[in-house]
Short mmCIF file of C-alpha atoms in Angstrom, two decimals:
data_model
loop_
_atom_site.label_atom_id
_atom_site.label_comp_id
_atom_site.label_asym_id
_atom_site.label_seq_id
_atom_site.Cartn_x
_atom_site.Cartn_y
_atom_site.Cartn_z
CA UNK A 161 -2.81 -3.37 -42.12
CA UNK A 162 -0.38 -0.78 -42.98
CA UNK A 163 3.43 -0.95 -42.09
CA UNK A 164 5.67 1.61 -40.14
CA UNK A 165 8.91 1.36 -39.72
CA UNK A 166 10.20 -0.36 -36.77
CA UNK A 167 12.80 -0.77 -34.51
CA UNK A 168 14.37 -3.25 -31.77
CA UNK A 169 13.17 -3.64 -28.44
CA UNK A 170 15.14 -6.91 -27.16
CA UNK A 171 14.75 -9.61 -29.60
CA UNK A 172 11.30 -7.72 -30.50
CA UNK A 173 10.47 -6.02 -34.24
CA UNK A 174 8.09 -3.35 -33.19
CA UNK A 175 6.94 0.18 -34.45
CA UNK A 176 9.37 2.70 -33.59
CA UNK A 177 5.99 3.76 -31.78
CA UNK A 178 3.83 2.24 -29.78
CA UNK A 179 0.82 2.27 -27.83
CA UNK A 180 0.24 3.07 -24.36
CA UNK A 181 -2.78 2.20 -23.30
CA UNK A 182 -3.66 2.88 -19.56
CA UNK A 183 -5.52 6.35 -20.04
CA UNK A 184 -8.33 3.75 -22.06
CA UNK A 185 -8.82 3.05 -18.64
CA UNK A 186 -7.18 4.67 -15.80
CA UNK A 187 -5.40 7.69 -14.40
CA UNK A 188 -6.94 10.54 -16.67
CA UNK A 189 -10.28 11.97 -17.34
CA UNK A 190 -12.80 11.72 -19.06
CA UNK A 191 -12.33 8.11 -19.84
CA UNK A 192 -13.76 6.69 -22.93
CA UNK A 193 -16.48 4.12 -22.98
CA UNK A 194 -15.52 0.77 -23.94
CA UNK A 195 -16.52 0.56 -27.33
CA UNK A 196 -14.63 3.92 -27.97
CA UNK A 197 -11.32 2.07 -26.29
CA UNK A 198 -12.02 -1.02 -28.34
CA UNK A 199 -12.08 0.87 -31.66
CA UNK A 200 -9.38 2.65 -30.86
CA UNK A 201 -6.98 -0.46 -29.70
CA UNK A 202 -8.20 -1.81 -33.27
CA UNK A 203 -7.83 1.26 -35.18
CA UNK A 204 -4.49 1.06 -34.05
CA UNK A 205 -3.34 -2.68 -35.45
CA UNK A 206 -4.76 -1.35 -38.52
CA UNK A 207 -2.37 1.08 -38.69
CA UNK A 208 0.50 -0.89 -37.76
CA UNK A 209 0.96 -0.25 -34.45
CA UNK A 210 2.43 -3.68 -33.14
CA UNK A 211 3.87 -2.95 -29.80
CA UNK A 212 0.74 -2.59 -26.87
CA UNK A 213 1.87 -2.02 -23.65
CA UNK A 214 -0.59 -2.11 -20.50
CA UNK A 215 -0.08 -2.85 -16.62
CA UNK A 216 -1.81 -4.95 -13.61
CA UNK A 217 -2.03 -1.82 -12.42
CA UNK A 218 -4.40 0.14 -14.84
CA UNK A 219 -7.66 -0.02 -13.77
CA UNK A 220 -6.84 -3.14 -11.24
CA UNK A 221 -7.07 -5.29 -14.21
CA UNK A 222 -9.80 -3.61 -16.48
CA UNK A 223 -7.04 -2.33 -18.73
CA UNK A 224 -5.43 -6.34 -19.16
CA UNK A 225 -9.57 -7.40 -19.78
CA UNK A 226 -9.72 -4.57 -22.18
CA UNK A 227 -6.49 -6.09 -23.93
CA UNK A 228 -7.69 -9.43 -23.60
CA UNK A 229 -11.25 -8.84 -25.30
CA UNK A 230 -10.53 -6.79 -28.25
CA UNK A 231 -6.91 -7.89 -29.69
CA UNK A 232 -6.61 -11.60 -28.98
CA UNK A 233 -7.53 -12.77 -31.92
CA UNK A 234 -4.89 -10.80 -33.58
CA UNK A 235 -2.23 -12.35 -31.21
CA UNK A 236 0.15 -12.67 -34.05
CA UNK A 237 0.28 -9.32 -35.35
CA UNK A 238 1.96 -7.21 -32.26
CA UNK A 239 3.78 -7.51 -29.55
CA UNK A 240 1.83 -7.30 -26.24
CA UNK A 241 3.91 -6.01 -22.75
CA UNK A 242 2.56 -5.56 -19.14
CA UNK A 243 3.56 -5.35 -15.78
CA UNK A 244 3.76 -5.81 -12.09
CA UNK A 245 4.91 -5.26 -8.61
CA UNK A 246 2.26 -2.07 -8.40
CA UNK A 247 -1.41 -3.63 -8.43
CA UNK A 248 -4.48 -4.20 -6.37
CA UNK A 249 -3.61 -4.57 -2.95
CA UNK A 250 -7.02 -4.82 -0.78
CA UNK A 251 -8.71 -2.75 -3.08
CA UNK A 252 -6.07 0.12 -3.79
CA UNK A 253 -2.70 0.49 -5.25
CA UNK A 254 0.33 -1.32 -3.96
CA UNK A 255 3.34 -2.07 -4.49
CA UNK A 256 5.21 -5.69 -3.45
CA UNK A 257 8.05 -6.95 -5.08
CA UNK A 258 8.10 -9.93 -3.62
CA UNK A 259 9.04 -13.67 -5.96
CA UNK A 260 5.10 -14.70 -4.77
CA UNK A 261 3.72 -10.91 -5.48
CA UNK A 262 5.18 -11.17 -8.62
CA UNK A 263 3.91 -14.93 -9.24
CA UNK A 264 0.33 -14.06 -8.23
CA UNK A 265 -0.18 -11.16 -10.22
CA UNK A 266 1.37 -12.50 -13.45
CA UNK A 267 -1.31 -15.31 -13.16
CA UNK A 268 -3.93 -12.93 -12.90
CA UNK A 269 -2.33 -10.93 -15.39
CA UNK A 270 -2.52 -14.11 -18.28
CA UNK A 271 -5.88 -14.84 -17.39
CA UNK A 272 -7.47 -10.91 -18.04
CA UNK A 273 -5.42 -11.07 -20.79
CA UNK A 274 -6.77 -14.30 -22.62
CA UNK A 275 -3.10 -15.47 -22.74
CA UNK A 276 -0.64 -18.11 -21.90
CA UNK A 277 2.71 -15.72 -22.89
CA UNK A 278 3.38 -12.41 -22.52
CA UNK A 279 6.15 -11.01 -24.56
CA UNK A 280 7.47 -8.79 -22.28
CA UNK A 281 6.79 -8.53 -18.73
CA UNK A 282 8.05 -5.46 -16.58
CA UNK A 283 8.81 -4.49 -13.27
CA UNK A 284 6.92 -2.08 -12.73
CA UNK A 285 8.66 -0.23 -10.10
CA UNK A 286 11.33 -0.95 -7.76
CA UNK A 287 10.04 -2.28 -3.73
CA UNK A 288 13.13 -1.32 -2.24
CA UNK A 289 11.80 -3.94 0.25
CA UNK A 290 12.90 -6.62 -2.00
CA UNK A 291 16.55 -7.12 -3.72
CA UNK A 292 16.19 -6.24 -7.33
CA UNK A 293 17.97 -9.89 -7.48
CA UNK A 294 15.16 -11.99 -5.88
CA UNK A 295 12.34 -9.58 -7.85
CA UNK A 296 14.38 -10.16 -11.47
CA UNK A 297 14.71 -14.10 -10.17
CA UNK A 298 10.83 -14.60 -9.80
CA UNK A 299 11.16 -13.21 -13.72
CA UNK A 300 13.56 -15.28 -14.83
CA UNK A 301 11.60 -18.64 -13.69
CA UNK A 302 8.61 -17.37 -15.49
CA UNK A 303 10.63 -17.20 -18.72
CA UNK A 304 12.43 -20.77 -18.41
CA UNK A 305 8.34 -21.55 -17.79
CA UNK A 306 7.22 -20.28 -21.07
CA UNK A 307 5.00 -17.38 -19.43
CA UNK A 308 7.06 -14.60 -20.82
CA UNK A 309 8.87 -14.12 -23.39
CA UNK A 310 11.35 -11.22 -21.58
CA UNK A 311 12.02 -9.30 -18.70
CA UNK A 312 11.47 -5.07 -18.75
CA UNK A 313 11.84 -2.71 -15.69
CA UNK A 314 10.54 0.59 -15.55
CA UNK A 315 11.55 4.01 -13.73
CA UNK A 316 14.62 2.49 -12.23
CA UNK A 317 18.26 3.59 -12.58
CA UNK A 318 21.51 2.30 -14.34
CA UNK A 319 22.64 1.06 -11.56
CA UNK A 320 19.46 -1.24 -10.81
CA UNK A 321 19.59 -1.96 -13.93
CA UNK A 322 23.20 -3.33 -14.19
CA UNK A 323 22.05 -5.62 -11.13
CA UNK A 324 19.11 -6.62 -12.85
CA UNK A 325 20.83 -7.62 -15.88
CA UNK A 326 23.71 -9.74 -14.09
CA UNK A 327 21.04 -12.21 -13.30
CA UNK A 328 19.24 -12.18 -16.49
CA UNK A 329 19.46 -10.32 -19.80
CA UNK A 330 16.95 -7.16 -19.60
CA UNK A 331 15.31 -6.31 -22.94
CA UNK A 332 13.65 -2.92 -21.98
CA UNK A 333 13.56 0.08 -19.74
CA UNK A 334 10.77 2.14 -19.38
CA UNK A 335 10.51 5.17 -18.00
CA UNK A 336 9.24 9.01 -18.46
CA UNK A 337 11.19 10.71 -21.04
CA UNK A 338 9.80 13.92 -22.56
CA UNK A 339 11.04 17.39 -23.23
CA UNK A 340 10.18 18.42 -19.69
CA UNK A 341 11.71 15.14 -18.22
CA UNK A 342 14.96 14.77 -19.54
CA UNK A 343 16.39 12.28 -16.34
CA UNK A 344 16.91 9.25 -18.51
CA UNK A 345 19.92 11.46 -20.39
CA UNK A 346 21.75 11.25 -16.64
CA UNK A 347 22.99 7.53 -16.68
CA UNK A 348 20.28 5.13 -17.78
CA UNK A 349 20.05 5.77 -21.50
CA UNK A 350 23.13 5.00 -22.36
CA UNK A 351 23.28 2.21 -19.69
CA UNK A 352 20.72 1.15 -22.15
CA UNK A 353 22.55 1.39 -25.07
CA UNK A 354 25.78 -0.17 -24.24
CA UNK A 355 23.63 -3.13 -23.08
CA UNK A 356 21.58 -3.51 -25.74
CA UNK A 357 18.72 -2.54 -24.26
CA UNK A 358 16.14 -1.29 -25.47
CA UNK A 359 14.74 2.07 -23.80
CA UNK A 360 10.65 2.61 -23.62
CA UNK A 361 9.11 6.33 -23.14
CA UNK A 362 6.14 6.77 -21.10
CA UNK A 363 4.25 9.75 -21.36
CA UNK A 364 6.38 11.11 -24.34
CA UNK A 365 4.06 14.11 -24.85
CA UNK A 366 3.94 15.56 -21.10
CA UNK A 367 1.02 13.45 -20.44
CA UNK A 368 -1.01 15.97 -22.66
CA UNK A 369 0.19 19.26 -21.52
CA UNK A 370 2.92 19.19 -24.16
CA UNK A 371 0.60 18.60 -26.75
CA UNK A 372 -1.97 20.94 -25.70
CA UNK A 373 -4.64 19.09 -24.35
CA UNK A 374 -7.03 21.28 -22.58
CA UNK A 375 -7.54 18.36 -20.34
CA UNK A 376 -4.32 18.63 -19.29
CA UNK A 377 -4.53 22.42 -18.71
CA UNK A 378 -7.78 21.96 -15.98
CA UNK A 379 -7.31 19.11 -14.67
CA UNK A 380 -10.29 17.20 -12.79
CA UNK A 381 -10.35 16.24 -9.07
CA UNK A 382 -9.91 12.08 -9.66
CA UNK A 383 -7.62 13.24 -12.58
CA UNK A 384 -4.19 11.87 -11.48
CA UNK A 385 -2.33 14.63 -13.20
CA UNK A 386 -4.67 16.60 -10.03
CA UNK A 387 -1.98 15.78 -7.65
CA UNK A 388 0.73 16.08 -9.29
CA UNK A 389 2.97 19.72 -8.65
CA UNK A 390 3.24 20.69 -12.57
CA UNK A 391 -0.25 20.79 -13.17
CA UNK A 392 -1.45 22.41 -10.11
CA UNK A 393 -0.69 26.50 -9.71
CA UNK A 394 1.70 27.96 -9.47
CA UNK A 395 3.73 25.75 -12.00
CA UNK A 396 0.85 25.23 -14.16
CA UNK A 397 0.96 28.62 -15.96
CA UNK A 398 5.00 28.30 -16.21
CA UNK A 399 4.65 24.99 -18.01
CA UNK A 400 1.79 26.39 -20.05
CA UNK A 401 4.02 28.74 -21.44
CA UNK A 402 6.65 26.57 -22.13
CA UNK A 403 4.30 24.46 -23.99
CA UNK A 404 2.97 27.20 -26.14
CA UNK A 405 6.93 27.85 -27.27
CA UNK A 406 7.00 24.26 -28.13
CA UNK A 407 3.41 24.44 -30.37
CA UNK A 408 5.00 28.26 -31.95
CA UNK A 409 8.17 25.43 -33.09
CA UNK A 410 6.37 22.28 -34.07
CA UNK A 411 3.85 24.91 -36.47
CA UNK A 412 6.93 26.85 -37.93
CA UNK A 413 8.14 23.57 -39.14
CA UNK A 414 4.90 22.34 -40.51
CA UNK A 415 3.68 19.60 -37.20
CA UNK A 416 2.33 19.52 -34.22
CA UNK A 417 3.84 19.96 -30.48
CA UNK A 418 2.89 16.30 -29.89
CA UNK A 419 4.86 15.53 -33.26
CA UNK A 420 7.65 17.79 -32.28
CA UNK A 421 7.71 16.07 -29.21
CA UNK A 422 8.03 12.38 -30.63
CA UNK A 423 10.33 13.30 -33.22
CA UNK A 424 12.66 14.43 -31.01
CA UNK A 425 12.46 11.16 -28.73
CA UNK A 426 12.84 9.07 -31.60
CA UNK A 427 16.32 11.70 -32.52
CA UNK A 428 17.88 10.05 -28.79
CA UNK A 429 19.04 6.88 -30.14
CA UNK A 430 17.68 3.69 -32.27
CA UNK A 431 16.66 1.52 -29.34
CA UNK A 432 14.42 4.56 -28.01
CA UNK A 433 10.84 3.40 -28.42
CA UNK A 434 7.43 6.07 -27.50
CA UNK A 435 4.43 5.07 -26.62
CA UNK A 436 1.90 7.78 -26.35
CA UNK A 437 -1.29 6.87 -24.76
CA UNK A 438 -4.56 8.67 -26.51
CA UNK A 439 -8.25 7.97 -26.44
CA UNK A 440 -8.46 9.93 -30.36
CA UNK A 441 -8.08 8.06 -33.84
CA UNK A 442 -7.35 11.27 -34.43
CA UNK A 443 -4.58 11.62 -32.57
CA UNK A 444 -3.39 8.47 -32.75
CA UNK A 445 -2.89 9.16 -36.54
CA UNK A 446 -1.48 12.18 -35.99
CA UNK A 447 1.09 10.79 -33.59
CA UNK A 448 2.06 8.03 -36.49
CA UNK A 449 2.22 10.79 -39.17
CA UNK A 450 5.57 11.60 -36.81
CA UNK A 451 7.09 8.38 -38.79
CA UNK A 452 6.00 9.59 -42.20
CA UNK A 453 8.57 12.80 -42.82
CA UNK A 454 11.98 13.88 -41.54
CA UNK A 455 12.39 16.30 -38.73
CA UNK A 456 15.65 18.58 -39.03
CA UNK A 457 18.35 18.03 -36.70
CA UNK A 458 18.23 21.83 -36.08
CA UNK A 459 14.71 21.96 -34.95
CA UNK A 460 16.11 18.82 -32.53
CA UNK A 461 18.57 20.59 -31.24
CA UNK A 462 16.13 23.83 -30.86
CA UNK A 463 14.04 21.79 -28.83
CA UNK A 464 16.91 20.60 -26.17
CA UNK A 465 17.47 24.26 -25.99
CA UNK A 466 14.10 25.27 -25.05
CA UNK A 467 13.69 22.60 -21.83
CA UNK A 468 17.48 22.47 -20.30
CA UNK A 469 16.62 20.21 -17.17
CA UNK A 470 15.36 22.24 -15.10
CA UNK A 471 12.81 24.10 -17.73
CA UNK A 472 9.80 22.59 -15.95
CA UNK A 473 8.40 24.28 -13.11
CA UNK A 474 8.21 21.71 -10.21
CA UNK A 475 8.69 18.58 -9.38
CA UNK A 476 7.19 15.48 -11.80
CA UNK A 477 5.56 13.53 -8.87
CA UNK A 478 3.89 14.00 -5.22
CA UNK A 479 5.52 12.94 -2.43
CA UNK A 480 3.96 9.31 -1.97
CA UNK A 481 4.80 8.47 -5.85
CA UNK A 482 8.65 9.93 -6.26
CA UNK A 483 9.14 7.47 -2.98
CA UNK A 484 8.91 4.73 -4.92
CA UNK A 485 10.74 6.02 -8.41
CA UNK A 486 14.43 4.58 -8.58
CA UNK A 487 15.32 6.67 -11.40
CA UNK A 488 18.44 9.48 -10.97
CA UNK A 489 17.89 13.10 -10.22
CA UNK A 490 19.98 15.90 -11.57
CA UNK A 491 21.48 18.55 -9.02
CA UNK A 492 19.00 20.68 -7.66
CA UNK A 493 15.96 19.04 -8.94
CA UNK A 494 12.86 19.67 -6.86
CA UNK A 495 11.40 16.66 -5.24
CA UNK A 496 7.70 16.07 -3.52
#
């Protein structure tokens, strides 16, 4: 197993980056066939990946039974995070909150995953049905229970979070943070840092489109990325351009766009943690390779130039899916 170097996510050691692992499963196409996902999940232990982070969500449960099957007996080596509140709710997504919600699903959640403890269990969004309290409480009694280790939310704001953390310590946030979403920077990053929490980044490459995955650029109908404004026209050729600007910057310094990309993350502070989500050993290796060589603070800074906050052409989500993101907004962003 090789080593990378690491950094603090709550009283976690992990690699300073990790693995997200719901497109082995859900939201983009084409999906990989199991024993693809199964290498890869392996594949990535061996190279010393040791934070995995999957959902209820992802494929209602397929993603946890992925999980579950292929790394278990390697419990040792990593640290393993998922979530709730969003799940399977009479066959399609929903989202409840609620202390017995959140019981339910964290049962079903340790038995797909072939556990008794998760190390980190999130929120996964915010049910603004539900006091952040009485959602962070249900939480709480799972840790004094043993069944996790510590509490994460994800996608909600500082000042959630500051609620959430006045009834028990929070040891991560995770939420979108990319060149083209830069929202985090408003409050909840340093929220983060001044309470020692550590910050997670989900789809740290544009969910492909920054990296220049042609599956990004023609998206599929079942594709999530299908309904969402920056991939369809007429923001999709915008953001296509902006991504080729990035790729004519990462190759002038010698890497790759999806490099570029984490490099710059990992620039934002020491408790910022990526996980890019990939179906390639390739990329995967490619992504860790980000770890192996120093990126100038001028190409950094060359990179907050090119995507101000309002370089993206359209808004991040759809209508139904902004509703239930808690996370702030700068002036004039566009909204579903």
């Amino acid at each position: 197993m090789t080593s990378l170097p690491t950094r603090k996510i709550g009283p976690f050691t992990v690699s300073a980056i990790g693995l997200g692992c719901m497109n082995l499963s859900h939201a983009y196409l084409p999906k990989p066939d199991l024993g693809v996902a199964e290498r890869l999940l392996c594949h990535a232990l061996d190279m010393g990946v040791t934070f995995f982070d999957t959902a209820a969500l992802y494929g209602f449960g397929a993603n946890e039974e992925l999980l579950g099957r292929t790394l278990m007996h390697r419990r040792g080596e990593f640290t393993l995070a998922s979530k709730c509140v969003l799940a399977e709710i009479d066959g399609k997504r929903g989202l409840d909150g609620s202390p017995a919600a959140i019981t339910r699903v964290l049962e079903d959640s340790l038995r797909r995953l072939k556990v008794d403890h998760i190390d980190l269990y999130y929120l996964h969004r915010l049910d603004a049905r539900v006091p952040i309290e009485e959602s962070v409480g249900a939480l709480a009694r799972a840790v004094e229970a043993g069944k996790i280790g510590a509490i994460g939310l994800s996608e909600m704001s500082a000042t959630t979070l500051r609620r959430a953390y006045a009834v028990h310590p929070i040891a991560a946030m995770q939420t979108e943070y990319a060149p083209w979403v830069r929202n985090p920077e408003i409050a909840v990053l340093d929220a983060c840092a001044q309470l020692g929490v550590g910050f997670v980044a989900f789809s740290p490459v544009g969910r492909g489109l920054l990296a220049g995955s042609p599956h990004a650029a023609t998206v599929a109908q079942g594709d999530v990325r299908h309904a969402m404004p920056r991939f369809q026209p007429p923001h999709l050729a915008a953001n296509l351009a902006l991504a080729g600007r990035l790729a004519a910057l990462a190759k002038e310094a010698g890497g790759t766009a999806a490099q570029l990309c984490l490099a710059w993350l990992l620039a934002k502070g020491d408790h910022v943690v990526p996980i890019p989500g990939t179906t390639s050993a390739a990329h995967l290796e490619e992504n860790l390779a980000t770890l192996s060589r120093a990126w100038p603070a001028a190409l950094i800074a060359a990179v907050d130039a090119l995507f101000p906050f309002d370089a993206a052409s359209g808004p991040r989500y759809p209508r139904e899916a902004q509703a239930q993101v808690d996370t702030e907004t700068w002036a004039g962003e566009p909204l579903a």
